[in-house]
Tab-separated table of N, CA and C in Angstrom:
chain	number	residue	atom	x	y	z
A	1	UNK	N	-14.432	-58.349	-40.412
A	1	UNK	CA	-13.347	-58.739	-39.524
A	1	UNK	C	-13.823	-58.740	-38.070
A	2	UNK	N	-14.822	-57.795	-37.873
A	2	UNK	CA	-15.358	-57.267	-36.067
A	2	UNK	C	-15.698	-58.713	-35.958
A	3	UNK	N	-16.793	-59.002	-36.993
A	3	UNK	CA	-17.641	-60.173	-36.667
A	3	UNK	C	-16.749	-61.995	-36.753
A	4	UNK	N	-15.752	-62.198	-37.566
A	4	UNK	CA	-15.017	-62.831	-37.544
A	4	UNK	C	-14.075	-62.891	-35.916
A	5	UNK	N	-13.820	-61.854	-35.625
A	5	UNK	CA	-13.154	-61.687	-34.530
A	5	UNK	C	-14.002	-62.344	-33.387
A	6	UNK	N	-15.370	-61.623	-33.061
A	6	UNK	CA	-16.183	-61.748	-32.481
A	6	UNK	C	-16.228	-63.721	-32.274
A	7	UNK	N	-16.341	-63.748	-33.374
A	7	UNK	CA	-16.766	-65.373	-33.606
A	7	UNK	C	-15.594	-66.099	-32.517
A	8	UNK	N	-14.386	-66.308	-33.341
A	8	UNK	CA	-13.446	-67.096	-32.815
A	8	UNK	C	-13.182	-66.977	-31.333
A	9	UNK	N	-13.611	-65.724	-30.774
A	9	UNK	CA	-13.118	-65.352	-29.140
A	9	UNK	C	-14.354	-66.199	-28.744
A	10	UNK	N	-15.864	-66.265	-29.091
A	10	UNK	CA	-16.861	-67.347	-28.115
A	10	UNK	C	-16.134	-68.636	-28.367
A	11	UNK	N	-15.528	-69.280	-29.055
A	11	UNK	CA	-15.069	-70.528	-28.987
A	11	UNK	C	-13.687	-70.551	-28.384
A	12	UNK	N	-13.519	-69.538	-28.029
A	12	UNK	CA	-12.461	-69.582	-26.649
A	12	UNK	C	-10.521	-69.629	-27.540
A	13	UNK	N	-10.791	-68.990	-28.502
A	13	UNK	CA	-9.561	-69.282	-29.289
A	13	UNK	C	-9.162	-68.014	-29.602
A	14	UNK	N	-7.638	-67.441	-30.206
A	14	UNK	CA	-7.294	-66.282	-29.979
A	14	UNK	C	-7.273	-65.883	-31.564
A	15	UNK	N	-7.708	-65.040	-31.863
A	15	UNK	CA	-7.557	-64.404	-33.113
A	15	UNK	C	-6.637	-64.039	-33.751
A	16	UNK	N	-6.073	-64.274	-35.019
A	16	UNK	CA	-4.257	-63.349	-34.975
A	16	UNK	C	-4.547	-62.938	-36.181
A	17	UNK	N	-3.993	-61.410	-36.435
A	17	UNK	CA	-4.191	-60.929	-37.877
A	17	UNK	C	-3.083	-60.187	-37.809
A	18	UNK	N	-2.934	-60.459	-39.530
A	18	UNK	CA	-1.482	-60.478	-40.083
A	18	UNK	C	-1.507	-59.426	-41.055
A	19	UNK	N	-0.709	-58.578	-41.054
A	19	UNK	CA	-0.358	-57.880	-42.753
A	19	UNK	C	-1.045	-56.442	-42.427
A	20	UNK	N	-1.394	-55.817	-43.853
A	20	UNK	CA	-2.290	-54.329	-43.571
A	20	UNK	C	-1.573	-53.113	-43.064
A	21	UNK	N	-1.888	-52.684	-43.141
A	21	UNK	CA	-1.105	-51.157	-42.594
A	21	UNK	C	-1.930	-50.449	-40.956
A	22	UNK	N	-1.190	-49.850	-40.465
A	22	UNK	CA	-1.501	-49.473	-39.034
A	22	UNK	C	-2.929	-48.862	-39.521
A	23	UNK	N	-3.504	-48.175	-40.281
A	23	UNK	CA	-4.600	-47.377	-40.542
A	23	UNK	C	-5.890	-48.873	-40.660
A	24	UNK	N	-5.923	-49.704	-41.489
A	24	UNK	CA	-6.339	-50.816	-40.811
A	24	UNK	C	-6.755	-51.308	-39.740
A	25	UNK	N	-5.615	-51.488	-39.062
A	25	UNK	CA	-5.128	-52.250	-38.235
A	25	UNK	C	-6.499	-50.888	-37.004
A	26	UNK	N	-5.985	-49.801	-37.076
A	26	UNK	CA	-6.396	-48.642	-36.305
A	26	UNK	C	-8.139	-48.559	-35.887
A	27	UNK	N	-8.371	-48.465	-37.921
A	27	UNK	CA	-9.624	-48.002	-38.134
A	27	UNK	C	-10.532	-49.919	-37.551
A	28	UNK	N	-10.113	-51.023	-37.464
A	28	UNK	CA	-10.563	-52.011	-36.686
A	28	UNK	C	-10.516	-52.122	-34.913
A	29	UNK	N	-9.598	-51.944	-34.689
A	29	UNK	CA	-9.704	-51.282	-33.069
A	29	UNK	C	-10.717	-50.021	-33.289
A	30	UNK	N	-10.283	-49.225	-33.286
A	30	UNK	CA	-10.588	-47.961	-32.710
A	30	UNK	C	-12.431	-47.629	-33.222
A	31	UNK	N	-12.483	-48.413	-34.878
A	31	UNK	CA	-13.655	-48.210	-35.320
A	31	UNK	C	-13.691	-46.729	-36.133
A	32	UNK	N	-14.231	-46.321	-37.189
A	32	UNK	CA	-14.591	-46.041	-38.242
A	32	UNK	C	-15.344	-44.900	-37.866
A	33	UNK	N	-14.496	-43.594	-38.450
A	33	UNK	CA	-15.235	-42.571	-38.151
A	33	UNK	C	-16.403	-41.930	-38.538
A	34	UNK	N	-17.811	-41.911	-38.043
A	34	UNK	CA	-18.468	-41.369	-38.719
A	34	UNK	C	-18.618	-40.085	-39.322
A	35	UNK	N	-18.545	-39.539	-40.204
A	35	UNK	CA	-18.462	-38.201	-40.723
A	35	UNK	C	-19.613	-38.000	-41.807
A	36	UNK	N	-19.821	-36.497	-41.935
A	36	UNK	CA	-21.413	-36.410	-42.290
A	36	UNK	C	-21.003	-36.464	-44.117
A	37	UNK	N	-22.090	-36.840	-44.314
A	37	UNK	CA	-21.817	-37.169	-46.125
A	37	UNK	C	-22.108	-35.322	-46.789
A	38	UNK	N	-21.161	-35.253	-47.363
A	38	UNK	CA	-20.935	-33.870	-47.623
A	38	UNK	C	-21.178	-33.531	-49.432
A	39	UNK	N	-22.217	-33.252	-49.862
A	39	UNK	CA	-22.339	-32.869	-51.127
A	39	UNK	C	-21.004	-32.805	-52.057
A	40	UNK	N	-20.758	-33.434	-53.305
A	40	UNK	CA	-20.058	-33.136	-54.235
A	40	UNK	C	-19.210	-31.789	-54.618
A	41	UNK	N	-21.039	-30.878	-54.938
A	41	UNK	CA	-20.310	-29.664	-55.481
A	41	UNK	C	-19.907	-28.884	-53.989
A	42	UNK	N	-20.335	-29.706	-52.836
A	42	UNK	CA	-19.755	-28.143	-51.863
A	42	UNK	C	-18.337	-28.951	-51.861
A	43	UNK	N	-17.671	-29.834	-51.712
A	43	UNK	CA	-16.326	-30.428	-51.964
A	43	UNK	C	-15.675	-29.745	-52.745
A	44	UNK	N	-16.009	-29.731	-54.378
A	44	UNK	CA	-15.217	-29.417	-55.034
A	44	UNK	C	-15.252	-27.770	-55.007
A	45	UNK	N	-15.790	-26.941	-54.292
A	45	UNK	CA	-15.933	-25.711	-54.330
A	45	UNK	C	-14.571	-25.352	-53.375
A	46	UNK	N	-14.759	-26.678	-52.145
A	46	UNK	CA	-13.560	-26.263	-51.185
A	46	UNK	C	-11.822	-26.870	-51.421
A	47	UNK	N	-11.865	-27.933	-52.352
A	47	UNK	CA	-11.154	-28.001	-53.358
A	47	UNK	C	-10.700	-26.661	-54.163
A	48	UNK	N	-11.388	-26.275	-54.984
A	48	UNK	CA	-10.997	-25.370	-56.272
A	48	UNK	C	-10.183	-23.874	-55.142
A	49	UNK	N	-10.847	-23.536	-53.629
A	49	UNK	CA	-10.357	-22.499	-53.113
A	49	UNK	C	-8.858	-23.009	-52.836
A	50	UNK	N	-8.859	-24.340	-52.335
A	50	UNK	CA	-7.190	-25.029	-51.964
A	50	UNK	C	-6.318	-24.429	-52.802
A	51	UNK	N	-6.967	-24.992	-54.198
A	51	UNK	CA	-5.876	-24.735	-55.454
A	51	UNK	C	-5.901	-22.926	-55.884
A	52	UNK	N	-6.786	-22.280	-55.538
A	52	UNK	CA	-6.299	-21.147	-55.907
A	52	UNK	C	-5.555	-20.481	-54.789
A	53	UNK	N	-5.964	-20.881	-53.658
A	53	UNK	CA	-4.797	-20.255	-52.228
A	53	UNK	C	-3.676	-20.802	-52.214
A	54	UNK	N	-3.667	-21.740	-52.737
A	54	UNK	CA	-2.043	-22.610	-52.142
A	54	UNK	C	-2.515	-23.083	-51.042
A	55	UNK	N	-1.384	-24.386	-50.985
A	55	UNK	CA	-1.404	-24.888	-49.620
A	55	UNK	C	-1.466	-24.140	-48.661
A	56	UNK	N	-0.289	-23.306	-48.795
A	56	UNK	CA	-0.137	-22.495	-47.392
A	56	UNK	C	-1.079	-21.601	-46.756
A	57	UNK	N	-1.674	-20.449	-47.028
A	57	UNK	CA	-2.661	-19.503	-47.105
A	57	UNK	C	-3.821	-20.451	-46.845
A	58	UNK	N	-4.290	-21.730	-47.500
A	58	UNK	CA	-5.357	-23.122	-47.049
A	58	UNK	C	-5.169	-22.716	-45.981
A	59	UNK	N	-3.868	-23.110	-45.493
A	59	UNK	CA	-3.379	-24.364	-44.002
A	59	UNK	C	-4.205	-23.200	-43.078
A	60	UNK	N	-3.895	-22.164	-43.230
A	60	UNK	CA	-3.507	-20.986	-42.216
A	60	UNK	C	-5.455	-20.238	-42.013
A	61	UNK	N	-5.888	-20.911	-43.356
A	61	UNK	CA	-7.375	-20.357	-43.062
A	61	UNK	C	-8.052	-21.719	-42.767
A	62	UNK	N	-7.787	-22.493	-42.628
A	62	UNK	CA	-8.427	-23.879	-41.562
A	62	UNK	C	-7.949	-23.737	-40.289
A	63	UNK	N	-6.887	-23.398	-40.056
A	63	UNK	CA	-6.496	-23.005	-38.463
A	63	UNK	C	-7.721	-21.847	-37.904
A	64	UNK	N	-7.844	-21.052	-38.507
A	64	UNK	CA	-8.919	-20.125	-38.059
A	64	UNK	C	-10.027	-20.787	-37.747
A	65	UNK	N	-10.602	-21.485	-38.976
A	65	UNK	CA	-12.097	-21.900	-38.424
A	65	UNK	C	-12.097	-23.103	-37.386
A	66	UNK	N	-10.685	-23.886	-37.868
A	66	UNK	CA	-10.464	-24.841	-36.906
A	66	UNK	C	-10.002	-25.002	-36.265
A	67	UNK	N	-9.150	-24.203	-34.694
A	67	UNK	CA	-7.830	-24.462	-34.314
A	67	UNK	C	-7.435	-25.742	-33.679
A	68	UNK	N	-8.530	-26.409	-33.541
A	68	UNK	CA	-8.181	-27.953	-33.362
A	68	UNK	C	-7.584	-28.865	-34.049
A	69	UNK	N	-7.403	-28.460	-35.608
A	69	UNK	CA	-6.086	-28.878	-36.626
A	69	UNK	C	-4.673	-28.745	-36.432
A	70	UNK	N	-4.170	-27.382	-36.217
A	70	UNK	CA	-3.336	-27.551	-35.670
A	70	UNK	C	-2.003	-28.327	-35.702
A	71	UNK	N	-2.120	-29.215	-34.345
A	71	UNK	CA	-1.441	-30.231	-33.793
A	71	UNK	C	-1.462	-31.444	-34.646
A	72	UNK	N	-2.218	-32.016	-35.267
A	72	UNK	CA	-2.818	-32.549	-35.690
A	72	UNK	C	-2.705	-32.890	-37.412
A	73	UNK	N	-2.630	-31.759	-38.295
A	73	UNK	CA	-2.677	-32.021	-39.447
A	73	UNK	C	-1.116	-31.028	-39.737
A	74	UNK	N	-0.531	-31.988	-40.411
A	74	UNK	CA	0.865	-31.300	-41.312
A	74	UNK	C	0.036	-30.127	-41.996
A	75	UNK	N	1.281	-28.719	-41.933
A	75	UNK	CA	0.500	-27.460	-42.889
A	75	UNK	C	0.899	-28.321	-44.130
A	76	UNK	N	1.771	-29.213	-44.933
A	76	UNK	CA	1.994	-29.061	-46.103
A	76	UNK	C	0.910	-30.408	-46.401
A	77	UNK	N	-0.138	-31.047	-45.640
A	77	UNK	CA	-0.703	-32.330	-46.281
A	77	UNK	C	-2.052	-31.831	-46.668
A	78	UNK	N	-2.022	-31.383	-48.112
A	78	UNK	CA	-3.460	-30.778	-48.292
A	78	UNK	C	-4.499	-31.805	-48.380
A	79	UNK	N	-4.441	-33.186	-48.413
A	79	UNK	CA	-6.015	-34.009	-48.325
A	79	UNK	C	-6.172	-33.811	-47.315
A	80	UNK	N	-5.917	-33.943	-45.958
A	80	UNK	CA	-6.616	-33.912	-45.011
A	80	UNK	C	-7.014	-32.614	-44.135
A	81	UNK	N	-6.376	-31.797	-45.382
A	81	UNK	CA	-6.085	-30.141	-44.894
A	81	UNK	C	-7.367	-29.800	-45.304
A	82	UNK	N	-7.728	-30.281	-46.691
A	82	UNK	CA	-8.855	-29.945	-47.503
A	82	UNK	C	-10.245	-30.814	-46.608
A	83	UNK	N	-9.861	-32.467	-46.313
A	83	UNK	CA	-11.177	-33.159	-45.212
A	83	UNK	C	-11.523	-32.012	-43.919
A	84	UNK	N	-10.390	-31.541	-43.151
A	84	UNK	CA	-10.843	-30.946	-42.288
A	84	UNK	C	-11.597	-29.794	-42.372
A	85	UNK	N	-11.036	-28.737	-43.256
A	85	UNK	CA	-11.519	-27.607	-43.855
A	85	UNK	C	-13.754	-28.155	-44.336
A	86	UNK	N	-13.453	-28.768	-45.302
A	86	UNK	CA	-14.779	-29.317	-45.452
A	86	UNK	C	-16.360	-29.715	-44.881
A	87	UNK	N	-15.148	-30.721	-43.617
A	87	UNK	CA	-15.875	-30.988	-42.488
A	87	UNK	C	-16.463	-29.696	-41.987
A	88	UNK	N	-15.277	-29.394	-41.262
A	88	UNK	CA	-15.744	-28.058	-40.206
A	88	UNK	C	-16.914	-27.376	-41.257
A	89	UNK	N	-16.839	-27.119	-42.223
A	89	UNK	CA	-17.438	-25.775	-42.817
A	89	UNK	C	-19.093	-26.272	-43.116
A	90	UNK	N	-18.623	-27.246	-43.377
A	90	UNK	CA	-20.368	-28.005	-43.300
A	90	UNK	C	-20.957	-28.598	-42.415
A	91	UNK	N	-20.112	-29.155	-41.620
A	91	UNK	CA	-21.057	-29.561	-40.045
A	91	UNK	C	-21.021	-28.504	-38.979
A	92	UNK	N	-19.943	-27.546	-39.102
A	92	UNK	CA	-19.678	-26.626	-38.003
A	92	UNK	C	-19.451	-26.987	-36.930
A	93	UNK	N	-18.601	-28.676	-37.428
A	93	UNK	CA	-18.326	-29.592	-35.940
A	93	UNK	C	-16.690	-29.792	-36.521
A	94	UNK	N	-15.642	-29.948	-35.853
A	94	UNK	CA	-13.889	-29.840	-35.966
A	94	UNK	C	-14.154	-31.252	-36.114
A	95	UNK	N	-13.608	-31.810	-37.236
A	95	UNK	CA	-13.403	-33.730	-37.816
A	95	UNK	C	-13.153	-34.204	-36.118
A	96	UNK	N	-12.234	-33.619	-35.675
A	96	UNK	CA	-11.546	-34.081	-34.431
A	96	UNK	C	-12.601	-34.393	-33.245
A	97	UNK	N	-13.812	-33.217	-33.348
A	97	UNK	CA	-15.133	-33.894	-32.476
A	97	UNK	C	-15.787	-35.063	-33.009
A	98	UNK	N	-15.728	-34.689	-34.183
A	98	UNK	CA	-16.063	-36.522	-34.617
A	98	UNK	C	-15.589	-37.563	-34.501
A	99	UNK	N	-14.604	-37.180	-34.492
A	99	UNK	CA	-13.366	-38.585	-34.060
A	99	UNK	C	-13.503	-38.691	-32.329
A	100	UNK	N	-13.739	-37.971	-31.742
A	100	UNK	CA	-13.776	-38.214	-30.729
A	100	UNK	C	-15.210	-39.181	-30.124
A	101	UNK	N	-15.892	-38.737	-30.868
A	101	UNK	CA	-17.729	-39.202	-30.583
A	101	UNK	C	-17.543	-40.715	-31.082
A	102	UNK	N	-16.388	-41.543	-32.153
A	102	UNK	CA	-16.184	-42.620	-32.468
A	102	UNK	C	-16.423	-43.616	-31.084
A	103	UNK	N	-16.987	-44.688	-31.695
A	103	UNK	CA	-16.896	-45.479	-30.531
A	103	UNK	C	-16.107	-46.829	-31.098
A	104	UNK	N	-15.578	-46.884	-29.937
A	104	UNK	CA	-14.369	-48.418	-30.319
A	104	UNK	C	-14.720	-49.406	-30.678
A	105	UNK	N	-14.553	-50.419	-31.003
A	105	UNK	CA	-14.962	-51.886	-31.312
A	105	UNK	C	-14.621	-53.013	-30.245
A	106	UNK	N	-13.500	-52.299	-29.743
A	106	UNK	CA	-12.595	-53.397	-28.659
A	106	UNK	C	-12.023	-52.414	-27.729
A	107	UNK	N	-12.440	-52.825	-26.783
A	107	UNK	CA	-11.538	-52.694	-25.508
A	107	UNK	C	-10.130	-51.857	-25.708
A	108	UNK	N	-9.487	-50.916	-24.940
A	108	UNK	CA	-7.653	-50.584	-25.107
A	108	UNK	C	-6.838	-51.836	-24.993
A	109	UNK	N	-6.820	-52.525	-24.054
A	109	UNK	CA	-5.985	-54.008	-23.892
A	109	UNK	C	-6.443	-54.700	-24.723
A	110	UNK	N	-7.616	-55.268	-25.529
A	110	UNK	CA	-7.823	-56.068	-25.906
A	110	UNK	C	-7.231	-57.127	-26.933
A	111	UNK	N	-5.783	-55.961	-27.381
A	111	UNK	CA	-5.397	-56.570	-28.542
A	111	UNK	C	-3.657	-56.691	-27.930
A	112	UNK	N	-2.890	-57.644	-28.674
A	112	UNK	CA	-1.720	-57.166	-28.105
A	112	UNK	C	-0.744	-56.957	-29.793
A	113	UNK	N	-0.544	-55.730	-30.042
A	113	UNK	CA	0.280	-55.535	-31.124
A	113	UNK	C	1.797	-55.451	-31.609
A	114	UNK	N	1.931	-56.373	-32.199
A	114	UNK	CA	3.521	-56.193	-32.742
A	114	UNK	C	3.956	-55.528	-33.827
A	115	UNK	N	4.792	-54.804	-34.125
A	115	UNK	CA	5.394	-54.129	-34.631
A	115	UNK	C	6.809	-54.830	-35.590
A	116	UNK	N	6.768	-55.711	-36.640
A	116	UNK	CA	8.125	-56.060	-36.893
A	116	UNK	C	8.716	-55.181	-37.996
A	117	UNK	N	10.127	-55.025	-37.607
A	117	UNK	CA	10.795	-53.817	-38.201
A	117	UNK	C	11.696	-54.554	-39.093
A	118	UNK	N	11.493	-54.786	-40.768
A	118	UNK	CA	13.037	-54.957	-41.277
A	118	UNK	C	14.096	-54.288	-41.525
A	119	UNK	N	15.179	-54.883	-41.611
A	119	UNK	CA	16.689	-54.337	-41.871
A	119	UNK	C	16.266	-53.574	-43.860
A	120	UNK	N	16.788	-52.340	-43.586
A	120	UNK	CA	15.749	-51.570	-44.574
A	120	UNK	C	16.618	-51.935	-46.031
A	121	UNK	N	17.928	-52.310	-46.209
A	121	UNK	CA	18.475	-53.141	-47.373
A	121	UNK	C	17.480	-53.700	-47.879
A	122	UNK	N	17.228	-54.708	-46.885
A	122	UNK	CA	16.431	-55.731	-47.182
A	122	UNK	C	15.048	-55.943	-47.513
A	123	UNK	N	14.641	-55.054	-47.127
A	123	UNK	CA	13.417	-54.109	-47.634
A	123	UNK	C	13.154	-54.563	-49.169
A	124	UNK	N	14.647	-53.338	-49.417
A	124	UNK	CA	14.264	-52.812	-50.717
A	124	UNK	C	14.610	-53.669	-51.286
A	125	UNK	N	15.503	-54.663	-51.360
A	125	UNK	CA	15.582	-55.936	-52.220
A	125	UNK	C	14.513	-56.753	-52.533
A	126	UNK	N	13.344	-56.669	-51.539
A	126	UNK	CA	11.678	-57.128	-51.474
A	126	UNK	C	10.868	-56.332	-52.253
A	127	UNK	N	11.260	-54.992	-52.193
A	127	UNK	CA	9.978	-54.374	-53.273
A	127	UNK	C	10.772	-54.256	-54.634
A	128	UNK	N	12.173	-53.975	-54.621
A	128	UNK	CA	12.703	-54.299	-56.089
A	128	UNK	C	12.271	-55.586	-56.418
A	129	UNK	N	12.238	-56.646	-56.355
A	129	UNK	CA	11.820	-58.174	-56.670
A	129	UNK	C	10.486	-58.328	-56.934
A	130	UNK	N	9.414	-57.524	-56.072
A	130	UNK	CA	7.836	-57.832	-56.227
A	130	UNK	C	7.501	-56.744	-57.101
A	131	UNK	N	8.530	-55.274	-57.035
A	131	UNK	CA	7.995	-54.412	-58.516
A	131	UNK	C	8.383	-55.228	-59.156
A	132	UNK	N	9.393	-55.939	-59.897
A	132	UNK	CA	9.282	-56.852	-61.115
A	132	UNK	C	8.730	-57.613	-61.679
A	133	UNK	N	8.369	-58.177	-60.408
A	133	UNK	CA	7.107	-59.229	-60.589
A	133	UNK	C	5.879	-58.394	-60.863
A	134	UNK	N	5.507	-57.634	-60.412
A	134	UNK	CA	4.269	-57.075	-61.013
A	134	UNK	C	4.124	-56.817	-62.351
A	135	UNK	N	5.690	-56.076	-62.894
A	135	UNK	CA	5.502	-55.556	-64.232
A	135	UNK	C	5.255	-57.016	-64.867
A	136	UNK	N	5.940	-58.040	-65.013
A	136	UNK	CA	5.907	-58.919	-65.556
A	136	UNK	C	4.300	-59.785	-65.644
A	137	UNK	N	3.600	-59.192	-64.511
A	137	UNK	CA	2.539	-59.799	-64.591
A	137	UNK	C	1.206	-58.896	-65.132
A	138	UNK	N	1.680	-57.915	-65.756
A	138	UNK	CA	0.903	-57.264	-66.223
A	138	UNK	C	1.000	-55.309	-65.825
A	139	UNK	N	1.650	-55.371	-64.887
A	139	UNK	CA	1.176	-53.829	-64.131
A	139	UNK	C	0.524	-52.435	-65.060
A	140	UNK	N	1.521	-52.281	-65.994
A	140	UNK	CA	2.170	-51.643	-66.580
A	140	UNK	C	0.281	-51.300	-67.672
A	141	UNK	N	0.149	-52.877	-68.392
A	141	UNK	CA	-1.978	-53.080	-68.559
A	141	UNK	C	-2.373	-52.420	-68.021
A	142	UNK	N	-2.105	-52.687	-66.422
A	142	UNK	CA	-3.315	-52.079	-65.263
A	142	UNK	C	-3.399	-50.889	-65.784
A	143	UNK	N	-2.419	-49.591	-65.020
A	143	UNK	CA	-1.920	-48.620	-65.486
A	143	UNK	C	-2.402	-48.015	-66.866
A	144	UNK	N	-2.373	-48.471	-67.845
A	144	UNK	CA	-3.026	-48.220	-68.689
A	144	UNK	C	-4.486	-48.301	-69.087
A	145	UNK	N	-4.709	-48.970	-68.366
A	145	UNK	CA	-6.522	-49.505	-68.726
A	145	UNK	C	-6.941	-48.235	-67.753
A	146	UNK	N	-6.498	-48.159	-66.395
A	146	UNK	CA	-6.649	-47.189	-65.457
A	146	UNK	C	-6.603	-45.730	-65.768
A	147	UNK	N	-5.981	-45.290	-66.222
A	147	UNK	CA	-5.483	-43.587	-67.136
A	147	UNK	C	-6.804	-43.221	-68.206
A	148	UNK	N	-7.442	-44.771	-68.561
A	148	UNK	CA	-8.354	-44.541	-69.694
A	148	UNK	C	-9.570	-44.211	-68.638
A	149	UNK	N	-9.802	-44.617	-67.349
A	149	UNK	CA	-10.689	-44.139	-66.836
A	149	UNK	C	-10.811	-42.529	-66.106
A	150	UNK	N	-10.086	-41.668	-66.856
A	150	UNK	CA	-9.962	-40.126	-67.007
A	150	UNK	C	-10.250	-39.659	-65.355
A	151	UNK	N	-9.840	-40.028	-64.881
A	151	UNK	CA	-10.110	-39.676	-62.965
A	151	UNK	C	-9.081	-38.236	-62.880
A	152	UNK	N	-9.678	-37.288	-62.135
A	152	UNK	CA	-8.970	-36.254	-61.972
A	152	UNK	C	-7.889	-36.247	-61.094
A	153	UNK	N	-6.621	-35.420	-61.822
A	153	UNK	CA	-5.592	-35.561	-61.548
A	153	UNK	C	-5.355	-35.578	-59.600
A	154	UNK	N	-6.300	-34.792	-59.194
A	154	UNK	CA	-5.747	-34.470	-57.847
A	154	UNK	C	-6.798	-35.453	-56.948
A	155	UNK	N	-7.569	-36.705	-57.454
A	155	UNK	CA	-8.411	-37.689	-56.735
A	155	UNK	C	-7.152	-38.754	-55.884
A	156	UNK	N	-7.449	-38.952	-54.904
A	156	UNK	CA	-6.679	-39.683	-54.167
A	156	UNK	C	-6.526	-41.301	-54.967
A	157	UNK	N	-7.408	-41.755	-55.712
A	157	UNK	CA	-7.021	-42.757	-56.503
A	157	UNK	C	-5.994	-42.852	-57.077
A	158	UNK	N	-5.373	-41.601	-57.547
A	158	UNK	CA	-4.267	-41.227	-58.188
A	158	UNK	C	-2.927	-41.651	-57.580
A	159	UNK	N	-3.164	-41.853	-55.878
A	159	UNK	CA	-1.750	-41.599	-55.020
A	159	UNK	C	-1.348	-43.359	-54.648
A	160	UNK	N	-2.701	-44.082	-55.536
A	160	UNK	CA	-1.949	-45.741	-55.302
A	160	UNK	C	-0.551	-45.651	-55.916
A	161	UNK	N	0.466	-46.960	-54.658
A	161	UNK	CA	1.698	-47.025	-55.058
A	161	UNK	C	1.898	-47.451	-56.629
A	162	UNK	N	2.929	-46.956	-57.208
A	162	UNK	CA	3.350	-46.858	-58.312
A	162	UNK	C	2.544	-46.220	-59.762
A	163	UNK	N	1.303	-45.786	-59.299
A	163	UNK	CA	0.440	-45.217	-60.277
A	163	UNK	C	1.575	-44.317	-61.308
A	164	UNK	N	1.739	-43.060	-60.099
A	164	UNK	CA	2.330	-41.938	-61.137
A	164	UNK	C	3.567	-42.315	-61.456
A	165	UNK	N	4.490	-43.772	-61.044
A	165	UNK	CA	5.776	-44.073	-61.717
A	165	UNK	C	5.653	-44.571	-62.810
A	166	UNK	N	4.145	-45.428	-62.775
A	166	UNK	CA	4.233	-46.203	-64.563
A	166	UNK	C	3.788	-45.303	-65.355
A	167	UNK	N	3.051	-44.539	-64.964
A	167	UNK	CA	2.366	-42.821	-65.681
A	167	UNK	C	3.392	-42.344	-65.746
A	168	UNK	N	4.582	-41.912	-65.493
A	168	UNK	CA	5.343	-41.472	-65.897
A	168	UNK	C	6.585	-41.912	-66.833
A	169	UNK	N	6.020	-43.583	-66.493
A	169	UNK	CA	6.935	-44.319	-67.515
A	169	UNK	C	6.612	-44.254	-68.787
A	170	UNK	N	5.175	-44.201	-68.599
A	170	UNK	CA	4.227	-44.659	-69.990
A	170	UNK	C	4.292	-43.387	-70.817
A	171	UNK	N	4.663	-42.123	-70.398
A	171	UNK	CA	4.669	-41.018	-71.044
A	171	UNK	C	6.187	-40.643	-71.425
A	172	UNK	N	7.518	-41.752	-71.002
A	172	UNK	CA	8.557	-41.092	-71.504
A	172	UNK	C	9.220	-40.262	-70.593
A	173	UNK	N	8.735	-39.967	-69.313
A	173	UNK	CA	9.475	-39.305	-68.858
A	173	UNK	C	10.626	-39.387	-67.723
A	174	UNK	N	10.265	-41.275	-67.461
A	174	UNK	CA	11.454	-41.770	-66.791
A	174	UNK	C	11.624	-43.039	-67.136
């Protein structure tokens, strides 16, 4: 997209991009944080402590090593409770210095962003209509072919929209 962007502005024409979610939209401005590639088993080691502390008792021992979380990370959002925790403990650098060391892609002005807000009825009359359409076009397959690829329950793959509704359809329980 940088380089697409890049392109169309030497020929003197304005770029417009449509759709995506602000994190997108973000991680293209702002640019892509580098963060250090962190071994498997030390992950799942800081994982397995999450789940035996609880969230809470987590939240409250990442504030210690990190108090730059904080402000910053919800106590109840353990992925990024668990990224920060991780980070810090293996680089002995706060995610947040890393994010800071990011370098932009574009300029602050460079972009001018809109925001369109629908009337939220209307919304949901849009995702009731396109969930249907999905099931009808298969979803429900996906979902199933997907479950066969045994991914652990607490992998963020898990948290695509409607995963755990057809998983829960597919098992009977709604």
């Amino acid at each position: 997209a940088i380089k697409k962007i890049r392109e169309i502005k030497k020929r003197k024409k304005i770029p417009i991009l449509v759709g995506g979610t602000g994190l997108y939209f973000n991680s293209l401005v702002n640019g892509l944080i580098k963060m250090p590639d962190i071994p498997i088993k030390f992950r799942n080691k800081i994982r397995l402590m999450q789940k035996k502390k609880g969230q809470k008792k987590f939240y409250k021992k990442l504030l210690k090593i990190d108090p730059k979380a904080k402000d910053k990370i919800n106590s109840n959002d353990s992925q990024r409770s668990i990224r920060a925790y991780e980070i810090k403990l293996y680089s002995k650098k706060s995610m947040y210095d890393w994010l800071n060391q990011t370098k932009r892609n574009f300029k602050e002005n460079e972009f001018l962003k809109l925001y369109i807000n629908f009337d939220r009825k209307e919304l949901i009359k849009r995702i009731e209509k396109r969930t249907t359409k999905m099931i009808k076009l298969g979803a429900i397959k996906e979902v199933k072919k997907f479950r066969n690829l045994k991914f652990s329950r607490q992998s963020s793959v898990n948290k695509v929209i409607g995963i755990q509704e057809l998983s829960k359809f597919l098992e009977k329980k709604i």
